[in-house]
Short mmCIF file of C-alpha atoms and ligand atoms in Angstrom, two decimals:
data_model
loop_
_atom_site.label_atom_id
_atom_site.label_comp_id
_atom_site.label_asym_id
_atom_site.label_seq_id
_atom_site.Cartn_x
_atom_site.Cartn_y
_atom_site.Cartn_z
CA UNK A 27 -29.43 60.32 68.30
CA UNK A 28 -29.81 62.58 71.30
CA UNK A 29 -32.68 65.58 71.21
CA UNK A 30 -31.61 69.14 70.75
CA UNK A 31 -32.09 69.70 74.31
CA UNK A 32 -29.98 66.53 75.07
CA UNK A 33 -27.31 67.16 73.24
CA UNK A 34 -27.17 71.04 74.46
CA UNK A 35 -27.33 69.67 78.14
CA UNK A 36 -24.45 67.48 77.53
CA UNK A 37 -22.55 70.25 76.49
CA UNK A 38 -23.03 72.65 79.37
CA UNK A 39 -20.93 74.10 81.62
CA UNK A 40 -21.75 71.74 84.86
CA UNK A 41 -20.43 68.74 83.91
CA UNK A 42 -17.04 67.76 85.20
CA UNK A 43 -15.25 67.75 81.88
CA UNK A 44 -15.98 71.33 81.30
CA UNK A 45 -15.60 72.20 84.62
CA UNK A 46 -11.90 71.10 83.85
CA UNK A 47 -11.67 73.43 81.32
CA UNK A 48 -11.42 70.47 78.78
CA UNK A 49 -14.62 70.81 76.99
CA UNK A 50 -17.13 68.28 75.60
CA UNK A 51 -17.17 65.65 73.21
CA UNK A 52 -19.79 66.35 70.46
CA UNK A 53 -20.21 64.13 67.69
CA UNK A 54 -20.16 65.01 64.03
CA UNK A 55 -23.95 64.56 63.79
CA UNK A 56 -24.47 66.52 67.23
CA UNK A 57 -22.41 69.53 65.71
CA UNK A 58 -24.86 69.21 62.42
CA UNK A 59 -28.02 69.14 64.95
CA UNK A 60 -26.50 72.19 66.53
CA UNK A 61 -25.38 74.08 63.30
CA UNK A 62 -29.22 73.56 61.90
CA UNK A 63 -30.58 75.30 65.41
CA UNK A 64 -33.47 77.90 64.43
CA UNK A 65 -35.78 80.02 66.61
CA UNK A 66 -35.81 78.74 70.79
CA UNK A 67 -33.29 76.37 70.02
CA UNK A 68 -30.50 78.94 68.19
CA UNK A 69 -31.00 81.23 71.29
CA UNK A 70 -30.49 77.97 73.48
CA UNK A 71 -27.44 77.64 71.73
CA UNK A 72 -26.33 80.74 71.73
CA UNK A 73 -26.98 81.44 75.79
CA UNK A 74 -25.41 78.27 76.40
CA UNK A 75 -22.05 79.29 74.95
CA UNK A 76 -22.07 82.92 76.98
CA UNK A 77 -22.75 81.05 79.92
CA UNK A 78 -20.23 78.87 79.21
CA UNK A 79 -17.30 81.47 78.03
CA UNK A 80 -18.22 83.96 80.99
CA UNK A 81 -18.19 80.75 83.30
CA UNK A 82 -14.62 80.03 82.41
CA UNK A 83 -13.08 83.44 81.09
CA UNK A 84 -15.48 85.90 82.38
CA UNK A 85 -16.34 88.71 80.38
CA UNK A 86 -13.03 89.91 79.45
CA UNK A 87 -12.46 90.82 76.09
CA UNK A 88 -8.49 90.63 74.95
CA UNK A 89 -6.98 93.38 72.06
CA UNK A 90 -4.49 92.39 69.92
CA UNK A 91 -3.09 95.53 67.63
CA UNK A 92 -3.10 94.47 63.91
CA UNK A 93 -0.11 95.90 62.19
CA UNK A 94 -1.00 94.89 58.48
CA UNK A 95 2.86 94.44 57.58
CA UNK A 96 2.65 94.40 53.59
CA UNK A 97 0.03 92.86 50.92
CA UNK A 98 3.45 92.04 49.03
CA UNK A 99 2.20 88.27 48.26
CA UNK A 100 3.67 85.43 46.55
CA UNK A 101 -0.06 83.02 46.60
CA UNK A 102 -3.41 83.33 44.55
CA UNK A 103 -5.59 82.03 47.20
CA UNK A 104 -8.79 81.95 45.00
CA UNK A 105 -10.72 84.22 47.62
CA UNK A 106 -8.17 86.78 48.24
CA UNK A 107 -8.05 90.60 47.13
CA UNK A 108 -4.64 90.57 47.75
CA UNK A 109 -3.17 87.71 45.72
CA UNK A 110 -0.51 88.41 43.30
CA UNK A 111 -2.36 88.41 40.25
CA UNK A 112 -4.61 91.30 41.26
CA UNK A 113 -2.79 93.45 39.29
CA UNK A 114 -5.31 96.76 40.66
CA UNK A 115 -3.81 96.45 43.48
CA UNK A 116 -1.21 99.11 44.92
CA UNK A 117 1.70 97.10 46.93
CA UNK A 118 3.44 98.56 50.12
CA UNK A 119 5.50 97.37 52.94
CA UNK A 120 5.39 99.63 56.43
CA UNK A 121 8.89 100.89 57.25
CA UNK A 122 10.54 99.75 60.24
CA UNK A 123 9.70 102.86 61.67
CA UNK A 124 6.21 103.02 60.71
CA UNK A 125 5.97 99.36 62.67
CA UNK A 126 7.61 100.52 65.29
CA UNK A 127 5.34 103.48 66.26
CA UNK A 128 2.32 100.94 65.76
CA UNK A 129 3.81 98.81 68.47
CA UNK A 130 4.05 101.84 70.73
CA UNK A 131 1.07 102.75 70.08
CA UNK A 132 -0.46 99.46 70.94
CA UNK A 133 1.87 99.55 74.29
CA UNK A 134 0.25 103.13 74.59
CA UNK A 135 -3.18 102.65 74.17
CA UNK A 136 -2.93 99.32 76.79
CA UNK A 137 -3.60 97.04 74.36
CA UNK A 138 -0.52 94.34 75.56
CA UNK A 139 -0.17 92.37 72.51
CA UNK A 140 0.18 93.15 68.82
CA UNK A 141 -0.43 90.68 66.02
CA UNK A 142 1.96 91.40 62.22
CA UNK A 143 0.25 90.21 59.62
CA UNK A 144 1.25 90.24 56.01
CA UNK A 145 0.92 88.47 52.63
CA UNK A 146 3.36 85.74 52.31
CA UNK A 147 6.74 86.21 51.30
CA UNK A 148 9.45 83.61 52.97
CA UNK A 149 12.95 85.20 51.03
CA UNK A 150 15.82 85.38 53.08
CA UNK A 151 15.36 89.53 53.28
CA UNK A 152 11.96 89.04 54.56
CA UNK A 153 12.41 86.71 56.90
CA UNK A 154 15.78 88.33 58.29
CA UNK A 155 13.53 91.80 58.55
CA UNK A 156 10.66 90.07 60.42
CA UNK A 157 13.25 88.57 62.79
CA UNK A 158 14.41 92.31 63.56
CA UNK A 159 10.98 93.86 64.29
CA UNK A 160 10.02 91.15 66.33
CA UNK A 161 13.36 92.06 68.39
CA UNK A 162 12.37 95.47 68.52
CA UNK A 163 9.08 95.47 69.49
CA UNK A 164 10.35 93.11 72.18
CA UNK A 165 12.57 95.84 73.28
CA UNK A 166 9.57 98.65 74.13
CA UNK A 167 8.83 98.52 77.52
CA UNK A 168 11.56 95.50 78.49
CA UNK A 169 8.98 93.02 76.32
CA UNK A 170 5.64 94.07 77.56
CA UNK A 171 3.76 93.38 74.44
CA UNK A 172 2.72 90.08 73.53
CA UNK A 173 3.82 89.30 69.42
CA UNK A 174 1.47 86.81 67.42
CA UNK A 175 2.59 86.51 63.31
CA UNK A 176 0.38 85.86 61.00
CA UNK A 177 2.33 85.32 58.00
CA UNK A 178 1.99 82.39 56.39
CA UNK A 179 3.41 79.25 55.82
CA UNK A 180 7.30 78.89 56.36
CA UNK A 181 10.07 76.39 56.72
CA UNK A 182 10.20 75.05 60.69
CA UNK A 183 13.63 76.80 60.68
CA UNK A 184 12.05 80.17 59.94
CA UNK A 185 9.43 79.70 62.56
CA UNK A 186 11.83 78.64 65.48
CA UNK A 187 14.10 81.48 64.47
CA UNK A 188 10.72 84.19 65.13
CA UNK A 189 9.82 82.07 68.05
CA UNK A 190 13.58 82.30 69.29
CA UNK A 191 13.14 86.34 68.83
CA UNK A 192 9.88 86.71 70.78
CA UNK A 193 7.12 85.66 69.06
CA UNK A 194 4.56 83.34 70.79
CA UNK A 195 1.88 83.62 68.71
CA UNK A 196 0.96 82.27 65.35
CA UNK A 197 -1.90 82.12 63.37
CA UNK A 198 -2.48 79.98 60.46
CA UNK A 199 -5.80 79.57 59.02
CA UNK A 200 -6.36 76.31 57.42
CA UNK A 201 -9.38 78.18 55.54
CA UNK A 202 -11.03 74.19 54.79
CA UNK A 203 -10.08 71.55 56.64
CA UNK A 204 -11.37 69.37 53.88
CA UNK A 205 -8.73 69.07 51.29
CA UNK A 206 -11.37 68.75 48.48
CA UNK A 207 -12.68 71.73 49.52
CA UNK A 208 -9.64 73.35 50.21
CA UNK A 209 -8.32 72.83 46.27
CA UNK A 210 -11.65 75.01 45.51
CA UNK A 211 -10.75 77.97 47.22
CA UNK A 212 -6.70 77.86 46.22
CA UNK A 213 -5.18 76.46 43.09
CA UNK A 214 -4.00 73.14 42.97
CA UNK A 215 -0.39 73.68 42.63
CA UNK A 216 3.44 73.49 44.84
CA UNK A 217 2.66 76.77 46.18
CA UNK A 218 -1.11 75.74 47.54
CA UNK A 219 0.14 72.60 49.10
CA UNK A 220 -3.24 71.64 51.00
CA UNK A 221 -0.37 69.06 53.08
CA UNK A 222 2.06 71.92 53.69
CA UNK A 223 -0.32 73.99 55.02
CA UNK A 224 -1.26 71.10 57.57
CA UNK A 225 2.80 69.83 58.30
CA UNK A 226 2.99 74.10 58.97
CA UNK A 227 0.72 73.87 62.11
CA UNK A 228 2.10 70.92 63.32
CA UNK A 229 5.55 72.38 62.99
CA UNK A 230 4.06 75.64 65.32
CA UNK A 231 2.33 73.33 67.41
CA UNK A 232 5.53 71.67 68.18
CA UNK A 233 8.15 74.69 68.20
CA UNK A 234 5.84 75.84 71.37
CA UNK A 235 3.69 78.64 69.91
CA UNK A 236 0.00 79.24 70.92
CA UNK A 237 -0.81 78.22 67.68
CA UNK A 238 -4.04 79.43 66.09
CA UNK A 239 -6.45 78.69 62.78
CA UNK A 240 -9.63 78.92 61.41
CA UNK A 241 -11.56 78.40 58.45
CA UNK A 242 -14.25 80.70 56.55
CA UNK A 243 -18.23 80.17 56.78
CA UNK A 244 -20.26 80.46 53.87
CA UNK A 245 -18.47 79.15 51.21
CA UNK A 246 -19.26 77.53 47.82
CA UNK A 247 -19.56 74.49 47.54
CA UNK A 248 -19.23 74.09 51.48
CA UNK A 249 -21.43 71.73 53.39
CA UNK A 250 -22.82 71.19 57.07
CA UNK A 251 -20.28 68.21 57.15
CA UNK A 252 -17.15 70.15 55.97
CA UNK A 253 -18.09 72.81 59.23
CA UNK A 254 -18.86 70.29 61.38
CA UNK A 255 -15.47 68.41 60.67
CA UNK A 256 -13.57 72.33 60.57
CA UNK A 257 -15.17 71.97 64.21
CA UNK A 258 -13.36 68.84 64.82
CA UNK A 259 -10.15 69.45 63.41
CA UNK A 260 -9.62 72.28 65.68
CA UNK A 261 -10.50 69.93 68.40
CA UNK A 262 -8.03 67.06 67.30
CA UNK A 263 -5.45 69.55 67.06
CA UNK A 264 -5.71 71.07 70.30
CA UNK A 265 -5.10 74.85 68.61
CA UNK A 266 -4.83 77.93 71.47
CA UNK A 267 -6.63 80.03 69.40
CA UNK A 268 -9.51 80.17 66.66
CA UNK A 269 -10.52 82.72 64.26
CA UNK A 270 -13.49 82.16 62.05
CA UNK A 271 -15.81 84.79 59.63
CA UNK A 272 -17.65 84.74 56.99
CA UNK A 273 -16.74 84.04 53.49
CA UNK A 274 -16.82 87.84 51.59
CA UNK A 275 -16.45 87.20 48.19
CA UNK A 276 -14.11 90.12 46.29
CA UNK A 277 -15.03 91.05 42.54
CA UNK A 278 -11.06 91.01 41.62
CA UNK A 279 -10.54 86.83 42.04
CA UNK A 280 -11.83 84.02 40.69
CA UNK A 281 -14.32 82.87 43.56
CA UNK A 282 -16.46 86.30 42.39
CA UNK A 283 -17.79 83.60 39.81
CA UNK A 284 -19.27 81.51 42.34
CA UNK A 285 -21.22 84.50 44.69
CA UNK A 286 -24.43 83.66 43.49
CA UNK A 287 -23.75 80.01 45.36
CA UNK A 288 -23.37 81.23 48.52
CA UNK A 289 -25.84 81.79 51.41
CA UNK A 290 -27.38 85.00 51.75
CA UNK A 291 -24.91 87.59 54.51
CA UNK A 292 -27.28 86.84 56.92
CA UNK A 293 -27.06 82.94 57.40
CA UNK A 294 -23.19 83.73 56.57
CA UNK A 295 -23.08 85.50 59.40
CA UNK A 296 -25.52 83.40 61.19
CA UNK A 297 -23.46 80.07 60.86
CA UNK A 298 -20.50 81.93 62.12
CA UNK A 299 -21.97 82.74 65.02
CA UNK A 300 -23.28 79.30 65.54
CA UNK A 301 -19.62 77.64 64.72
CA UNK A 302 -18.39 80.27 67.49
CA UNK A 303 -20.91 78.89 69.74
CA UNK A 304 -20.56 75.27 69.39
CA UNK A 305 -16.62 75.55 69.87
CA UNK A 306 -16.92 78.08 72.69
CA UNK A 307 -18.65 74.36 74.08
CA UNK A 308 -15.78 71.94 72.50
CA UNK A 309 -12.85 74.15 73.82
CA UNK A 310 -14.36 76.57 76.86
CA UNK A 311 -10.78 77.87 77.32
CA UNK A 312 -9.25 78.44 73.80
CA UNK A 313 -8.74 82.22 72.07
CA UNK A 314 -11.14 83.12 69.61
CA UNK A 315 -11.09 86.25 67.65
CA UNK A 316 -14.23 88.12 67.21
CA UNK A 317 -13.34 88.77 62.89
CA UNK A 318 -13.61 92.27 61.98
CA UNK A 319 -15.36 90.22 58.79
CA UNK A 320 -18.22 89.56 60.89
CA UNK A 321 -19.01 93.27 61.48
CA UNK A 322 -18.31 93.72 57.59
CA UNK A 323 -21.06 91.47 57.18
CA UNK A 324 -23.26 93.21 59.89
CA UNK A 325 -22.65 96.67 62.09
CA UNK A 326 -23.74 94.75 65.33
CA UNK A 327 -21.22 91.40 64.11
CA UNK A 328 -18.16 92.12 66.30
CA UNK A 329 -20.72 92.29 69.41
CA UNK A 330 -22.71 89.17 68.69
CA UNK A 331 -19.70 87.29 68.01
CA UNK A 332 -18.57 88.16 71.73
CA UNK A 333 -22.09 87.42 72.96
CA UNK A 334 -21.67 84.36 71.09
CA UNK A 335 -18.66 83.08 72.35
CA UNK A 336 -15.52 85.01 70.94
CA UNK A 337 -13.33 87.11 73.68
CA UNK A 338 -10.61 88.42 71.40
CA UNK A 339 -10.78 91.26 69.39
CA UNK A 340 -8.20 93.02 67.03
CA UNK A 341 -8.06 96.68 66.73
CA UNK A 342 -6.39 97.93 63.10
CA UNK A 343 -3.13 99.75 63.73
CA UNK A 344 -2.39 100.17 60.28
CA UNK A 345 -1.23 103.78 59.16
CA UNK A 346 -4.70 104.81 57.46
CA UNK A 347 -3.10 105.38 54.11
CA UNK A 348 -2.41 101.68 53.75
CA UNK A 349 -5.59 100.10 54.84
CA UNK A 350 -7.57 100.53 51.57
CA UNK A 351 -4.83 98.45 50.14
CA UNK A 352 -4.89 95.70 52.08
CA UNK A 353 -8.38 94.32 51.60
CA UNK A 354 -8.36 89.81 51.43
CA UNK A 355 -11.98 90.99 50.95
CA UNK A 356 -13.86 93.89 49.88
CA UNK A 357 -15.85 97.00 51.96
CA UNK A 358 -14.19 96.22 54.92
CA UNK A 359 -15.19 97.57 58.46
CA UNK A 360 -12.83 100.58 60.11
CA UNK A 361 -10.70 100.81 57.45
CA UNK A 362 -11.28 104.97 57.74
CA UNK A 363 -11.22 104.82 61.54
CA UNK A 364 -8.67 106.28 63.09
CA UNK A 365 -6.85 103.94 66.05
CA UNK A 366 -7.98 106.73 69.03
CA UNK A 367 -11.37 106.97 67.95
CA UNK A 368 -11.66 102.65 67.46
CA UNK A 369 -10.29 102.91 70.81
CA UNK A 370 -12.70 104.31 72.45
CA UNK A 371 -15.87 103.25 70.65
CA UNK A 372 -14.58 99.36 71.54
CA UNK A 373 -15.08 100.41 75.25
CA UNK A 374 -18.38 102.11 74.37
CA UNK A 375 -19.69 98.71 72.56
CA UNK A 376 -18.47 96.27 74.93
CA UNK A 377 -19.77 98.09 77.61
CA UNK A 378 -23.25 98.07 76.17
CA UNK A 379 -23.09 94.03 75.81
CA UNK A 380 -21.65 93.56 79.36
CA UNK A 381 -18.61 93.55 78.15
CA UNK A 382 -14.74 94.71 78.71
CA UNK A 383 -11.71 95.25 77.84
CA UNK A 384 -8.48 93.38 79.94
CA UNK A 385 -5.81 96.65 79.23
CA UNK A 386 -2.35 95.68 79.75
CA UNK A 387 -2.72 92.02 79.63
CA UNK A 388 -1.13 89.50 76.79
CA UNK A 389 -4.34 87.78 77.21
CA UNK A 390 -3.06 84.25 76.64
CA UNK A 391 -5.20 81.40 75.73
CA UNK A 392 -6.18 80.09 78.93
CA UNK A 393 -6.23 76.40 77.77
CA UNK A 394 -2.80 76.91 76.19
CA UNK A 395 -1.35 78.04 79.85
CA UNK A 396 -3.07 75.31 81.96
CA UNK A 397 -1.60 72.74 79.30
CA UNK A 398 1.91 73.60 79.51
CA UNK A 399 2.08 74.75 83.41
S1 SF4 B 407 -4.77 84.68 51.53
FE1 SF4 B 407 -2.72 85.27 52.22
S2 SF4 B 407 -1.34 83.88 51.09
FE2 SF4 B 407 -3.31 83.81 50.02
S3 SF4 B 407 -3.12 85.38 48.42
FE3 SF4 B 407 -4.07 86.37 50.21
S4 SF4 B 407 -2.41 87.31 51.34
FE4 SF4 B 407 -1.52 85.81 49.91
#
């Protein structure tokens, strides 16, 4: 087994493979060496993976306008505020209208790419309605925004027919790529198919999309090998785009039970900042989404995600009087702010970490576009 050092040097920036954008090859127990990084050696970590991001995507930072569709959900993920059986709370669905002027907005404010997100549904009126706003958001400004979805699983059918309309973006969190694990944070039923959920991002992978995932850090009964082989997975997969934060448990589902198993916020946070950094190394040219969870967890998280390795960050659009219902977790960050005001403190915090914002830009994974030139 290679030394810390060893194995950080092998994963630099300077070495042919990375210098081709394609990343390096660490090992399971490299990734565990680098996940269990304290004092120097966290910081080595940690300026290794700026140095590495800035080296092949410079300091941009891409926004991608979150239109929180509905929480209308069919799924009890085990985690999730918004499951169906939270009977406290209060359902909506945005009009078209309503989605509409978020788009514009987004278009307005220079953001170039929104993101619709919503609890799953996959009934012919729902996915006949999605197909129409993703036609008429492609419509403002002769398809200047960029659309990524992020709802769900759904047949292949259903995600050809979005990807037909204009969307090229999906994200699909696979939440734990161990399938143990995974039947501990959903129920074990048809609807929580731990295989589905797997055949779904092959499906996107094939229909073309720049197909994202993730997985939460920090949670019960999760171990240094289930990270390190989340790590992996995203590798083997070749995903555009990866979104990772940490596991906030909420007092209205079952995994509420299990808080007092979890690390403290502060390692939460710290591991997903180290699981940013060690895949900013893998995949130097993926997507990855600093998680408005991380700055839930800490007021400075957004930022140190970026420093660690993260270049995409996702603005709420969400008419305020929704927001408080949409909460997968609880207490979370900018749910008051209004979409100006987030506007214009993301340039003042970005700028203060060296930091900025590419306005006007879809801000496409850079390893998906060099694949598929
Ligand atoms: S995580 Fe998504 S699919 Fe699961 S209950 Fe929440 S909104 Fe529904």
């Amino acid at each position: 087994m290679p030394t810390f050092d060893e194995i950080l040097n092998n994963a630099g920036p300077l070495t042919l493979r990375q210098a081709q954008g394609s990343g390096t090859s660490l090992s399971k127990e490299e990734i565990k060496a680098l996940l269990a990084a304290e004092g120097e050696d966290k910081k080595k970590l940690f300026d290794r993976a700026l140095q590495v991001k800035l080296e092949h995507l410079d300091n941009y930072v891409h926004l991608r306008g979150l239109i929180e569709y509905s929480n209308i959900c069919t799924k009890y993920c085990l985690y999730c505020g918004v499951r169906c059986k939270n009977l406290k709370v209060k359902r909506y669905q945005l009009s078209d209208e309503e989605v509409i002027e978020c788009a514009k907005l987004a278009h307005e404010l220079g953001y170039g790419s929104v993101a619709l997100q919503s609890g799953e549904r996959s009934d012919k009126a729902f996915v006949d309605k999605i197909t129409y706003l993703v036609q008429e958001i492609k419509k403002i400004d002769n398809g200047s925004l960029g659309i990524t979805l992020s709802l769900g699983e759904q047949t292949e059918e259903t995600y050809r027919r979005w990807f037909e309309a204009g969307a090229h973006r999906y994200l699909l969190r696979i939440e734990a790529s161990n399938e143990d694990l995974y039947y501990k944070i959903h129920p074990h039923d048809a609807k929580h198919d731990f295989k589905q959920r797997l055949t779904c991002i092959d499906s996107l992978l094939k229909i073309g999309y720049q197909t994202g995932t993730g997985v939460m850090v920090g949670l019960p009964f999760q171990t240094f090998d289930d990270l390190a082989n989340d790590l992996l997975f995203f590798k083997q997969k070749d995903v555009a785009m990866v979104g990772m934060g940490p596991f906030i448990p909420h007092p209205d589902t079952p995994l509420w039970e299990y808080r007092d198993q979890i690390p403290s916020a502060e390692k939460r946070m710290e591991l997903t900042l180290k699981m940013i950094a060690i895949l900013r190394l893998m995949m130097p040219e993926i997507n990855m989404v600093a998680a408005t969870a991380n700055q839930t967890v800490d007021p400075q998280g957004r930022e140190k995600a970026i420093l660690a390795g993260a270049n995409v960050i996702m603005p709420n659009l969400t008419p305020n009087e929704f927001r408080e219902n949409y909460l997968i977790y609880p207490d979370k960050a900018c749910v008051k702010d209004k979409p100006d005001e987030c506007h214009s403190c993301l340039d003042v915090r970005l700028a203060a970490i060296g930091h900025k914002v590419l306005y006007n830009a879809w801000g496409d994974s850079v390893a998906f576009t060099k694949k598929h030139q």
